Short mmCIF file of C-alpha atoms and ligand atoms in Angstrom, two decimals:
data_model
loop_
_atom_site.label_atom_id
_atom_site.label_comp_id
_atom_site.label_asym_id
_atom_site.label_seq_id
_atom_site.Cartn_x
_atom_site.Cartn_y
_atom_site.Cartn_z
CA MET A 1 112.22 116.74 106.02
CA ILE A 2 109.68 114.78 108.04
CA VAL A 3 110.03 115.18 111.79
CA PHE A 4 108.22 113.03 114.34
CA ASP A 5 108.40 114.90 117.63
CA LYS A 6 107.30 112.80 120.61
CA VAL A 7 104.54 111.19 118.59
CA SER A 8 102.17 108.70 120.19
CA LYS A 9 99.15 106.83 118.95
CA HIS A 10 96.68 105.21 121.29
CA ILE A 11 93.47 103.46 120.38
CA GLY A 12 91.31 103.05 123.47
CA ASP A 13 93.79 102.06 126.15
CA LYS A 14 96.05 100.30 123.64
CA SER A 15 99.35 101.96 122.79
CA ILE A 16 100.29 101.51 119.13
CA LEU A 17 103.14 104.02 118.91
CA SER A 18 104.70 105.40 122.06
CA ASN A 19 106.45 108.74 122.25
CA GLN A 20 108.62 108.39 119.15
CA SER A 21 111.00 111.11 117.92
CA PHE A 22 112.95 110.76 114.70
CA THR A 23 113.68 112.61 111.47
CA ILE A 24 113.47 111.46 107.86
CA GLU A 25 115.75 113.55 105.64
CA ASN A 26 114.76 114.88 102.24
CA GLY A 27 115.74 112.45 99.51
CA GLU A 28 116.37 109.65 101.96
CA PHE A 29 115.27 106.04 101.40
CA PHE A 30 113.91 105.25 104.86
CA VAL A 31 112.76 101.70 105.57
CA LEU A 32 110.54 100.65 108.49
CA VAL A 33 110.94 97.00 109.48
CA GLY A 34 109.38 95.03 112.29
CA PRO A 35 107.06 92.13 112.97
CA SER A 36 103.34 92.09 112.25
CA GLY A 37 101.49 94.49 114.53
CA SER A 38 104.58 96.50 115.47
CA GLY A 39 103.08 99.76 114.13
CA LYS A 40 104.68 100.11 110.67
CA THR A 41 101.52 100.88 108.72
CA THR A 42 100.28 103.17 111.48
CA THR A 43 103.54 105.15 111.36
CA LEU A 44 103.37 105.39 107.55
CA LYS A 45 99.75 106.50 107.51
CA MET A 46 100.48 109.22 110.04
CA ILE A 47 102.79 110.83 107.50
CA ASN A 48 99.91 111.68 105.15
CA ARG A 49 97.34 111.94 107.94
CA LEU A 50 95.34 108.87 107.01
CA ILE A 51 95.84 108.29 110.73
CA GLU A 52 96.08 111.15 113.23
CA ALA A 53 98.56 111.12 116.08
CA THR A 54 97.11 111.12 119.59
CA ASP A 55 100.02 113.15 121.00
CA GLY A 56 103.07 114.93 119.68
CA LYS A 57 103.84 116.78 116.46
CA ILE A 58 104.62 115.77 112.90
CA ILE A 59 106.47 118.53 111.06
CA ILE A 60 106.90 118.45 107.29
CA ASP A 61 109.50 120.79 105.77
CA GLY A 62 109.24 123.03 108.82
CA VAL A 63 105.44 123.24 108.92
CA GLN A 64 103.35 121.41 111.46
CA GLN A 65 101.33 118.86 109.54
CA ASN A 66 97.90 119.93 110.80
CA GLN A 67 98.56 123.44 109.42
CA LEU A 68 98.98 122.05 105.90
CA ASP A 69 96.13 121.85 103.41
CA LEU A 70 95.17 118.15 103.44
CA ARG A 71 94.48 117.90 99.71
CA GLN A 72 97.71 119.66 98.73
CA MET A 73 99.66 117.52 101.15
CA ARG A 74 98.18 114.27 99.82
CA LEU A 75 98.88 115.37 96.24
CA SER A 76 102.51 115.91 97.17
CA MET A 77 102.79 112.32 98.44
CA GLY A 78 102.57 109.15 96.35
CA TYR A 79 101.22 106.01 97.97
CA VAL A 80 101.76 102.38 96.98
CA LEU A 81 100.05 99.55 98.83
CA GLN A 82 100.61 95.80 99.03
CA GLN A 83 97.56 95.02 96.91
CA ILE A 84 97.45 97.86 94.51
CA ALA A 85 93.96 99.27 94.25
CA LEU A 86 93.72 100.18 90.58
CA PHE A 87 90.30 101.36 89.46
CA PRO A 88 88.91 98.27 87.67
CA ASN A 89 86.74 100.27 85.28
CA LEU A 90 89.60 102.49 84.10
CA THR A 91 92.35 101.54 81.64
CA VAL A 92 96.00 101.53 82.65
CA ALA A 93 96.47 105.01 81.12
CA GLU A 94 93.33 106.36 82.80
CA ASN A 95 94.43 104.97 86.16
CA ILE A 96 97.79 106.68 85.80
CA ALA A 97 96.15 109.98 84.77
CA VAL A 98 94.08 110.39 87.95
CA ILE A 99 96.53 112.46 90.02
CA PRO A 100 98.05 114.55 87.19
CA THR A 101 94.50 115.41 86.07
CA MET A 102 93.71 116.59 89.60
CA LYS A 103 96.88 118.66 89.43
CA GLY A 104 95.59 120.28 86.24
CA TRP A 105 98.20 118.94 83.83
CA HIS A 106 97.48 119.12 80.10
CA LYS A 107 96.36 115.91 78.42
CA ALA A 108 99.33 115.84 76.06
CA LYS A 109 101.80 116.09 78.93
CA ILE A 110 100.03 113.33 80.86
CA GLU A 111 100.09 111.04 77.83
CA GLU A 112 103.74 111.72 77.10
CA ARG A 113 104.80 111.06 80.70
CA THR A 114 102.58 107.94 80.88
CA ARG A 115 104.20 106.47 77.77
CA ASP A 116 107.66 107.31 79.00
CA LEU A 117 107.15 105.81 82.47
CA LEU A 118 105.39 102.66 81.24
CA ASN A 119 108.26 101.99 78.87
CA LYS A 120 110.70 102.56 81.73
CA VAL A 121 109.03 99.90 83.89
CA ASN A 122 109.07 97.43 81.00
CA LEU A 123 105.39 97.71 80.15
CA PRO A 124 105.55 98.81 76.50
CA ALA A 125 103.05 101.65 76.35
CA ALA A 126 101.54 100.72 73.00
CA ASP A 127 100.63 97.30 74.36
CA TYR A 128 99.59 98.22 77.91
CA MET A 129 98.00 101.69 77.93
CA ASN A 130 94.52 100.64 76.93
CA ARG A 131 94.29 97.41 78.90
CA TYR A 132 92.16 97.01 82.02
CA PRO A 133 93.66 95.95 85.37
CA LYS A 134 91.99 92.53 85.25
CA ASP A 135 94.06 91.72 82.15
CA LEU A 136 97.38 92.30 83.93
CA SER A 137 99.41 89.97 86.16
CA GLY A 138 99.94 90.91 89.81
CA GLY A 139 103.47 92.13 89.09
CA GLU A 140 102.27 94.21 86.14
CA GLN A 141 99.53 95.77 88.26
CA GLN A 142 102.12 96.63 90.87
CA ARG A 143 104.27 98.32 88.21
CA VAL A 144 101.28 100.37 87.10
CA GLY A 145 100.73 101.25 90.76
CA ILE A 146 104.29 102.54 90.99
CA VAL A 147 103.93 104.59 87.80
CA ARG A 148 100.66 106.00 89.11
CA ALA A 149 102.30 106.97 92.39
CA ILE A 150 105.34 108.66 90.81
CA ILE A 151 103.94 110.38 87.72
CA GLY A 152 102.94 113.45 89.72
CA GLU A 153 106.57 113.74 90.86
CA PRO A 154 105.72 113.54 94.55
CA LYS A 155 108.21 114.87 97.07
CA VAL A 156 107.43 111.89 99.26
CA LEU A 157 106.65 108.33 98.22
CA LEU A 158 105.01 106.08 100.82
CA MET A 159 105.20 102.34 100.13
CA ASP A 160 103.55 99.76 102.37
CA GLU A 161 104.84 96.23 101.68
CA PRO A 162 104.49 96.88 97.95
CA PHE A 163 106.13 93.64 96.83
CA SER A 164 105.14 91.14 99.50
CA ALA A 165 102.48 89.45 97.35
CA LEU A 166 104.86 88.87 94.43
CA ASP A 167 107.03 85.93 93.42
CA PRO A 168 110.76 86.27 94.22
CA ILE A 169 111.84 87.12 90.66
CA THR A 170 109.23 89.82 90.08
CA ARG A 171 109.97 91.10 93.52
CA GLN A 172 113.67 91.44 92.76
CA GLN A 173 112.92 93.26 89.50
CA LEU A 174 110.65 95.74 91.25
CA GLN A 175 113.18 96.31 94.05
CA LYS A 176 115.73 97.27 91.41
CA LEU A 177 113.16 99.43 89.64
CA THR A 178 112.30 101.23 92.87
CA LYS A 179 115.98 101.87 93.53
CA ARG A 180 116.43 103.30 90.04
CA VAL A 181 113.35 105.51 90.40
CA HIS A 182 114.64 106.83 93.71
CA GLU A 183 118.07 107.55 92.26
CA ALA A 184 116.55 109.32 89.25
CA LEU A 185 113.86 111.38 91.02
CA LYS A 186 115.51 111.77 94.44
CA MET A 187 112.24 111.92 96.30
CA THR A 188 111.96 110.90 99.94
CA VAL A 189 110.84 107.26 100.13
CA VAL A 190 109.32 105.77 103.27
CA PHE A 191 109.07 102.03 102.70
CA VAL A 192 107.50 99.41 104.98
CA THR A 193 108.54 95.77 104.88
CA HIS A 194 108.92 92.84 107.21
CA ASP A 195 111.64 91.41 104.93
CA VAL A 196 114.97 92.40 106.47
CA GLN A 197 116.94 91.40 103.36
CA GLU A 198 114.79 93.78 101.32
CA ALA A 199 115.35 96.49 103.93
CA VAL A 200 119.12 96.11 103.74
CA LEU A 201 119.07 96.14 99.95
CA LEU A 202 117.03 99.32 99.62
CA ALA A 203 117.57 101.52 102.65
CA ASP A 204 119.75 104.50 103.33
CA ARG A 205 118.58 104.03 106.89
CA ILE A 206 116.49 101.34 108.55
CA ALA A 207 114.18 101.91 111.50
CA VAL A 208 113.50 98.75 113.50
CA LEU A 209 110.10 98.88 115.12
CA ASP A 210 108.83 96.57 117.83
CA GLN A 211 105.59 97.05 119.75
CA GLY A 212 105.40 100.73 118.89
CA ASN A 213 109.01 101.50 119.82
CA MET A 214 111.93 102.28 117.53
CA LEU A 215 114.68 99.95 118.72
CA GLN A 216 117.31 101.32 116.34
CA ILE A 217 117.53 103.76 113.43
CA ALA A 218 120.75 103.40 111.46
CA SER A 219 122.31 102.54 108.12
CA PRO A 220 122.17 98.87 107.06
CA LYS A 221 125.91 98.62 107.62
CA GLU A 222 125.64 99.99 111.14
CA ILE A 223 122.70 97.75 112.02
CA LEU A 224 124.53 94.66 110.83
CA SER A 225 127.82 95.55 112.50
CA HIS A 226 126.44 97.18 115.66
CA PRO A 227 122.91 95.97 116.39
CA ALA A 228 121.40 97.94 119.29
CA ASN A 229 120.36 94.84 121.20
CA ALA A 230 119.94 91.08 120.99
CA TYR A 231 116.53 91.39 119.34
CA VAL A 232 117.87 93.47 116.46
CA GLN A 233 120.84 91.15 116.12
CA GLU A 234 118.58 88.12 115.86
CA LEU A 235 116.24 89.82 113.40
CA PHE A 236 119.12 90.51 111.00
CA GLU A 237 120.92 87.19 111.57
CA GLY A 238 122.34 85.87 108.31
CA VAL A 239 121.41 88.92 106.22
CA GLN A 240 123.97 89.85 103.56
CA HIS A 241 125.14 93.34 102.70
CA ASP A 242 127.15 94.02 99.53
N1 ATP B 1 91.63 100.84 114.20
C1 ATP B 1 92.30 100.08 115.07
N2 ATP B 1 91.76 99.71 116.24
C2 ATP B 1 92.43 98.95 117.13
N3 ATP B 1 93.69 98.53 116.95
C3 ATP B 1 94.29 98.87 115.80
C4 ATP B 1 93.64 99.65 114.80
N4 ATP B 1 94.50 99.83 113.77
C5 ATP B 1 95.62 99.16 114.12
N5 ATP B 1 95.49 98.59 115.34
C6 ATP B 1 96.51 97.79 116.03
O1 ATP B 1 97.72 98.52 116.03
C7 ATP B 1 98.84 97.66 115.96
C8 ATP B 1 99.76 98.12 114.86
O2 ATP B 1 99.11 97.97 113.61
P1 ATP B 1 99.85 98.25 112.24
O3 ATP B 1 98.86 98.04 111.16
O4 ATP B 1 100.52 99.57 112.31
O5 ATP B 1 100.95 97.09 112.23
P2 ATP B 1 102.00 96.66 111.13
O6 ATP B 1 103.34 96.76 111.76
O7 ATP B 1 101.77 97.42 109.89
O8 ATP B 1 101.66 95.11 110.92
P3 ATP B 1 101.63 94.20 109.58
O9 ATP B 1 103.06 93.81 109.31
O10 ATP B 1 100.80 93.01 109.99
O11 ATP B 1 101.01 94.99 108.48
C9 ATP B 1 98.25 96.26 115.75
O12 ATP B 1 98.30 95.58 116.97
C10 ATP B 1 96.83 96.50 115.32
O13 ATP B 1 95.98 95.46 115.74
MG1 MG B 2 101.07 96.88 107.97
#
């Protein structure tokens, strides 16, 4: 469980997140939506302490975050960014092996899991393992990024607009893949997007952020049927839910 308890972030005299309290449950698919500059990335990065809160507490599984060992905590959280930063001088397999190697896994186990996961994301291992990132398409790189983030079986997976640079078809495939991964591994996913349709498709709950304030945190169904205010209603205008 990830608890934000009256968390604020100020930079200079600018307020980026103001006094926010909310809880992300274990195993939940939690999606942060909001316009550019609303504080989504800041909120996400506070979870693994890439950004420190100015005020308030972040509590992870009952322990205040600043009491946790930073390296251990980061190893327990996978992170996927919009433009995946694969190491250009490492092959696909070597990129994927970085975290498990740090965790001290045996080579044979890493290779077995790498093959298995690459096949699962439709990158046949025999073909892709020894290629370099520059020889992959954007969508393929993003798949490798997902495999790299999940191979260590993180308890928490942080994803910051992971599909926003992709074409609609690839994007749809990776949304489905992410859903499958979440259902199979049941980790907590915190996912940032400004695409409300994507939010509705993926989320157990959606948090709508605007200017550092959570306007509403609720299931997609609840947000569509009972938007908290006119702004939320307008944001989700025309969005379909199955
Ligand atoms: N180091 C910094 N110094 C000053 N302001 C910052 C800094 N980092 C972020 N901000 C500001 O904080 C606000 C929130 O930024 P954040 O990156 O969290 O937004 P976002 O919701 O992720 O936006 P986007 O959708 O464009 O990625 C923005 O107004 C941004 O300019
Ligand atoms: Mg952002």
